[in-house]
């Protein structure tokens, strides 16, 4: 299949499809659930998705012409995971990409509230986002000894907690056809 682009400024490589679950919610907000245009077309032909919205860009082959999907919904509902993976990225997302000691958003790493050298575990309940200067300053000391307490007590977030925080950090590119599906559950202004 070769792509013949209808609009000279559009590129099929720049036409990702937003992937919605069967309930029309994105599979994930952060990172945003996107498929390449090739994967979206493959899923259409395999009858795994419905096309919800399309770009003006057309791909052509000898046997068909098709507008590239901009939004697709799965035909089969995928039950979201109840517990997010414990990863550095998800710790940062839970903590809204800010140091839990000084609120800086620069040079983030993570800190064990109870240091590992003092029996602290690498768990949701003991790890927070911290900037390098605060992490270095705290070192292997207990919070009370140095009077450095996280602004929020570390906790194991739900998938919904991470989705809610992810909405605060939208991706650099949002196609207009995606907007109705990304923020439909946001609180409405009076």
mmCIF file of C-alpha atoms in Angstrom:
data_model
loop_
_atom_site.group_PDB
_atom_site.id
_atom_site.type_symbol
_atom_site.label_atom_id
_atom_site.label_comp_id
_atom_site.label_asym_id
_atom_site.label_seq_id
_atom_site.Cartn_x
_atom_site.Cartn_y
_atom_site.Cartn_z
ATOM 1 C CA UNK A 1 0.000 0.000 0.000
ATOM 2 C CA UNK A 2 1.416 3.372 -0.952
ATOM 3 C CA UNK A 3 0.168 6.635 0.422
ATOM 4 C CA UNK A 4 -0.811 9.449 -1.905
ATOM 5 C CA UNK A 5 -1.359 12.536 0.169
ATOM 6 C CA UNK A 6 -4.205 14.808 -0.894
ATOM 7 C CA UNK A 7 -2.984 17.899 0.938
ATOM 8 C CA UNK A 8 0.642 18.939 0.327
ATOM 9 C CA UNK A 9 1.149 20.051 3.944
ATOM 10 C CA UNK A 10 -0.191 16.796 5.439
ATOM 11 C CA UNK A 11 1.929 13.708 5.895
ATOM 12 C CA UNK A 12 0.532 10.269 6.732
ATOM 13 C CA UNK A 13 3.398 9.888 9.193
ATOM 14 C CA UNK A 14 1.906 12.840 11.059
ATOM 15 C CA UNK A 15 -1.608 11.380 11.149
ATOM 16 C CA UNK A 16 -1.796 9.222 14.262
ATOM 17 C CA UNK A 17 -5.156 7.805 15.326
ATOM 18 C CA UNK A 18 -6.501 8.322 18.827
ATOM 19 C CA UNK A 19 -7.513 4.893 20.148
ATOM 20 C CA UNK A 20 -10.656 4.717 22.264
ATOM 21 C CA UNK A 21 -11.928 1.769 24.216
ATOM 22 C CA UNK A 22 -15.382 0.440 23.299
ATOM 23 C CA UNK A 23 -16.856 2.900 25.847
ATOM 24 C CA UNK A 24 -15.285 5.793 23.877
ATOM 25 C CA UNK A 25 -12.742 6.644 26.564
ATOM 26 C CA UNK A 26 -9.060 6.744 25.579
ATOM 27 C CA UNK A 27 -7.168 3.591 26.498
ATOM 28 C CA UNK A 28 -4.767 5.901 28.322
ATOM 29 C CA UNK A 29 -4.392 9.632 28.733
ATOM 30 C CA UNK A 30 -0.710 9.758 29.571
ATOM 31 C CA UNK A 31 0.861 8.633 27.449
ATOM 32 C CA UNK A 32 -2.030 9.265 25.108
ATOM 33 C CA UNK A 33 -3.220 6.096 23.372
ATOM 34 C CA UNK A 34 -2.197 6.675 19.763
ATOM 35 C CA UNK A 35 -1.570 4.328 16.838
ATOM 36 C CA UNK A 36 0.322 5.093 13.668
ATOM 37 C CA UNK A 37 -1.863 5.495 10.578
ATOM 38 C CA UNK A 38 -0.579 2.098 9.354
ATOM 39 C CA UNK A 39 -1.649 0.316 12.556
ATOM 40 C CA UNK A 40 -5.037 2.046 12.474
ATOM 41 C CA UNK A 41 -5.693 0.935 8.882
ATOM 42 C CA UNK A 42 -4.576 -2.607 9.694
ATOM 43 C CA UNK A 43 -7.012 -2.709 12.659
ATOM 44 C CA UNK A 44 -9.833 -1.455 10.379
ATOM 45 C CA UNK A 45 -9.181 -4.234 7.863
ATOM 46 C CA UNK A 46 -8.960 -6.831 10.636
ATOM 47 C CA UNK A 47 -12.388 -5.578 11.829
ATOM 48 C CA UNK A 48 -11.086 -4.790 15.330
ATOM 49 C CA UNK A 49 -12.084 -1.107 15.373
ATOM 50 C CA UNK A 50 -14.740 1.302 14.193
ATOM 51 C CA UNK A 51 -13.694 4.543 12.518
ATOM 52 C CA UNK A 52 -15.087 7.421 14.566
ATOM 53 C CA UNK A 53 -13.440 10.347 12.757
ATOM 54 C CA UNK A 54 -11.166 10.811 9.751
ATOM 55 C CA UNK A 55 -8.458 13.116 8.463
ATOM 56 C CA UNK A 56 -8.799 14.690 5.016
ATOM 57 C CA UNK A 57 -5.661 12.758 4.023
ATOM 58 C CA UNK A 58 -6.327 9.815 1.705
ATOM 59 C CA UNK A 59 -4.269 6.676 1.121
ATOM 60 C CA UNK A 60 -4.642 4.827 -2.141
ATOM 61 C CA UNK A 61 -3.822 1.377 -3.397
ATOM 62 C CA UNK A 62 -4.819 -0.276 -6.672
ATOM 63 C CA UNK A 63 -7.931 -1.715 -5.013
ATOM 64 C CA UNK A 64 -9.158 1.046 -2.684
ATOM 65 C CA UNK A 65 -9.043 4.660 -1.489
ATOM 66 C CA UNK A 66 -9.440 5.441 2.179
ATOM 67 C CA UNK A 67 -9.331 8.526 4.367
ATOM 68 C CA UNK A 68 -6.938 8.025 7.260
ATOM 69 C CA UNK A 69 -8.715 7.473 10.588
ATOM 70 C CA UNK A 70 -8.081 10.188 13.191
ATOM 71 C CA UNK A 71 -10.144 8.484 15.916
ATOM 72 C CA UNK A 72 -10.935 4.771 16.213
ATOM 73 C CA UNK A 73 -12.834 2.833 18.863
ATOM 74 C CA UNK A 74 -12.205 -0.779 19.748
ATOM 75 C CA UNK A 75 -15.061 -3.161 19.006
ATOM 76 C CA UNK A 76 -14.264 -5.194 22.116
ATOM 77 C CA UNK A 77 -14.042 -3.510 25.506
ATOM 78 C CA UNK A 78 -10.681 -3.877 27.226
ATOM 79 C CA UNK A 79 -10.996 -3.751 30.993
ATOM 80 C CA UNK A 80 -8.490 -1.167 32.255
ATOM 81 C CA UNK A 81 -5.913 -2.303 34.767
ATOM 82 C CA UNK A 82 -6.893 -1.424 38.307
ATOM 83 C CA UNK A 83 -3.345 -0.954 39.515
ATOM 84 C CA UNK A 84 -0.766 1.033 37.571
ATOM 85 C CA UNK A 85 2.772 -0.254 37.166
ATOM 86 C CA UNK A 86 5.265 1.040 39.710
ATOM 87 C CA UNK A 87 7.610 2.937 37.391
ATOM 88 C CA UNK A 88 9.690 6.086 37.678
ATOM 89 C CA UNK A 89 7.413 7.781 35.122
ATOM 90 C CA UNK A 90 4.261 6.887 37.076
ATOM 91 C CA UNK A 91 5.817 8.192 40.316
ATOM 92 C CA UNK A 92 6.510 11.479 38.516
ATOM 93 C CA UNK A 93 2.969 11.520 37.123
ATOM 94 C CA UNK A 94 1.442 10.801 40.549
ATOM 95 C CA UNK A 95 3.508 13.683 41.957
ATOM 96 C CA UNK A 96 2.619 15.928 38.996
ATOM 97 C CA UNK A 97 6.200 16.200 37.782
ATOM 98 C CA UNK A 98 7.254 18.326 40.727
ATOM 99 C CA UNK A 99 9.675 17.867 43.597
ATOM 100 C CA UNK A 100 7.742 16.900 46.707
ATOM 101 C CA UNK A 101 10.119 18.942 48.858
ATOM 102 C CA UNK A 102 10.456 22.278 47.010
ATOM 103 C CA UNK A 103 7.986 22.041 44.055
ATOM 104 C CA UNK A 104 10.724 22.448 41.433
ATOM 105 C CA UNK A 105 10.012 20.823 38.060
ATOM 106 C CA UNK A 106 13.692 20.740 37.042
ATOM 107 C CA UNK A 107 16.170 17.873 37.180
ATOM 108 C CA UNK A 108 13.750 15.339 38.702
ATOM 109 C CA UNK A 109 14.787 12.055 40.197
ATOM 110 C CA UNK A 110 13.177 10.114 43.007
ATOM 111 C CA UNK A 111 13.799 9.896 46.731
ATOM 112 C CA UNK A 112 13.163 7.211 49.319
ATOM 113 C CA UNK A 113 11.395 9.045 52.185
ATOM 114 C CA UNK A 114 12.745 6.433 54.595
ATOM 115 C CA UNK A 115 16.205 5.815 53.100
ATOM 116 C CA UNK A 116 17.034 2.295 51.946
ATOM 117 C CA UNK A 117 20.042 2.366 54.274
ATOM 118 C CA UNK A 118 17.525 2.683 57.139
ATOM 119 C CA UNK A 119 15.236 -0.111 55.952
ATOM 120 C CA UNK A 120 13.082 1.916 53.546
ATOM 121 C CA UNK A 121 11.565 -0.036 50.679
ATOM 122 C CA UNK A 122 11.205 0.921 47.035
ATOM 123 C CA UNK A 123 7.409 1.093 47.076
ATOM 124 C CA UNK A 124 4.669 3.573 46.172
ATOM 125 C CA UNK A 125 4.333 4.432 49.864
ATOM 126 C CA UNK A 126 8.030 5.329 50.303
ATOM 127 C CA UNK A 127 9.157 6.916 47.020
ATOM 128 C CA UNK A 128 8.513 10.506 45.898
ATOM 129 C CA UNK A 129 9.603 12.712 43.021
ATOM 130 C CA UNK A 130 12.483 14.953 44.104
ATOM 131 C CA UNK A 131 14.774 17.375 42.342
ATOM 132 C CA UNK A 132 18.454 16.466 42.443
ATOM 133 C CA UNK A 133 19.407 19.302 44.856
ATOM 134 C CA UNK A 134 16.744 18.245 47.410
ATOM 135 C CA UNK A 135 17.598 14.575 46.978
ATOM 136 C CA UNK A 136 21.280 15.358 47.589
ATOM 137 C CA UNK A 137 20.459 17.576 50.586
ATOM 138 C CA UNK A 138 18.265 14.916 52.198
ATOM 139 C CA UNK A 139 20.745 12.130 51.481
ATOM 140 C CA UNK A 140 20.234 9.134 53.760
ATOM 141 C CA UNK A 141 18.658 11.132 56.576
ATOM 142 C CA UNK A 142 15.194 10.598 58.011
ATOM 143 C CA UNK A 143 12.685 13.401 57.181
ATOM 144 C CA UNK A 144 12.411 14.554 60.823
ATOM 145 C CA UNK A 145 16.200 14.731 61.279
ATOM 146 C CA UNK A 146 16.578 17.241 58.448
ATOM 147 C CA UNK A 147 13.033 18.685 58.587
ATOM 148 C CA UNK A 148 12.315 17.748 54.982
ATOM 149 C CA UNK A 149 8.820 16.333 54.601
ATOM 150 C CA UNK A 150 7.091 15.563 51.295
ATOM 151 C CA UNK A 151 4.241 17.978 50.502
ATOM 152 C CA UNK A 152 2.005 14.962 49.960
ATOM 153 C CA UNK A 153 2.275 11.622 51.688
ATOM 154 C CA UNK A 154 3.357 9.035 49.089
ATOM 155 C CA UNK A 155 0.593 6.587 48.167
ATOM 156 C CA UNK A 156 -0.238 3.904 45.636
ATOM 157 C CA UNK A 157 -2.304 5.754 42.996
ATOM 158 C CA UNK A 158 -5.197 4.311 41.067
ATOM 159 C CA UNK A 159 -5.271 4.340 37.280
ATOM 160 C CA UNK A 160 -7.869 7.117 37.580
ATOM 161 C CA UNK A 161 -5.469 9.193 39.729
ATOM 162 C CA UNK A 162 -2.834 8.935 36.982
ATOM 163 C CA UNK A 163 -5.385 9.688 34.228
ATOM 164 C CA UNK A 164 -6.564 12.771 36.132
ATOM 165 C CA UNK A 165 -2.979 13.996 36.577
ATOM 166 C CA UNK A 166 -2.121 13.136 32.963
ATOM 167 C CA UNK A 167 -4.811 15.532 31.753
ATOM 168 C CA UNK A 168 -2.829 18.356 33.371
ATOM 169 C CA UNK A 169 0.045 17.645 30.954
ATOM 170 C CA UNK A 170 -1.468 17.424 27.467
ATOM 171 C CA UNK A 171 0.721 16.179 24.645
ATOM 172 C CA UNK A 172 2.347 18.684 22.300
ATOM 173 C CA UNK A 173 -0.026 17.788 19.472
ATOM 174 C CA UNK A 174 -3.788 17.337 19.773
ATOM 175 C CA UNK A 175 -5.828 16.970 16.607
ATOM 176 C CA UNK A 176 -9.180 18.796 16.757
ATOM 177 C CA UNK A 177 -11.086 15.524 16.164
ATOM 178 C CA UNK A 178 -9.665 14.127 19.418
ATOM 179 C CA UNK A 179 -10.846 16.856 21.782
ATOM 180 C CA UNK A 180 -14.398 15.571 22.279
ATOM 181 C CA UNK A 181 -13.013 12.243 23.493
ATOM 182 C CA UNK A 182 -10.189 13.438 25.709
ATOM 183 C CA UNK A 183 -11.966 15.753 28.093
ATOM 184 C CA UNK A 184 -15.587 14.577 28.008
ATOM 185 C CA UNK A 185 -15.486 13.705 31.705
ATOM 186 C CA UNK A 186 -13.986 17.062 32.741
ATOM 187 C CA UNK A 187 -16.014 19.326 34.970
ATOM 188 C CA UNK A 188 -18.084 21.804 32.985
ATOM 189 C CA UNK A 189 -17.831 25.536 33.536
ATOM 190 C CA UNK A 190 -21.073 27.212 34.774
#
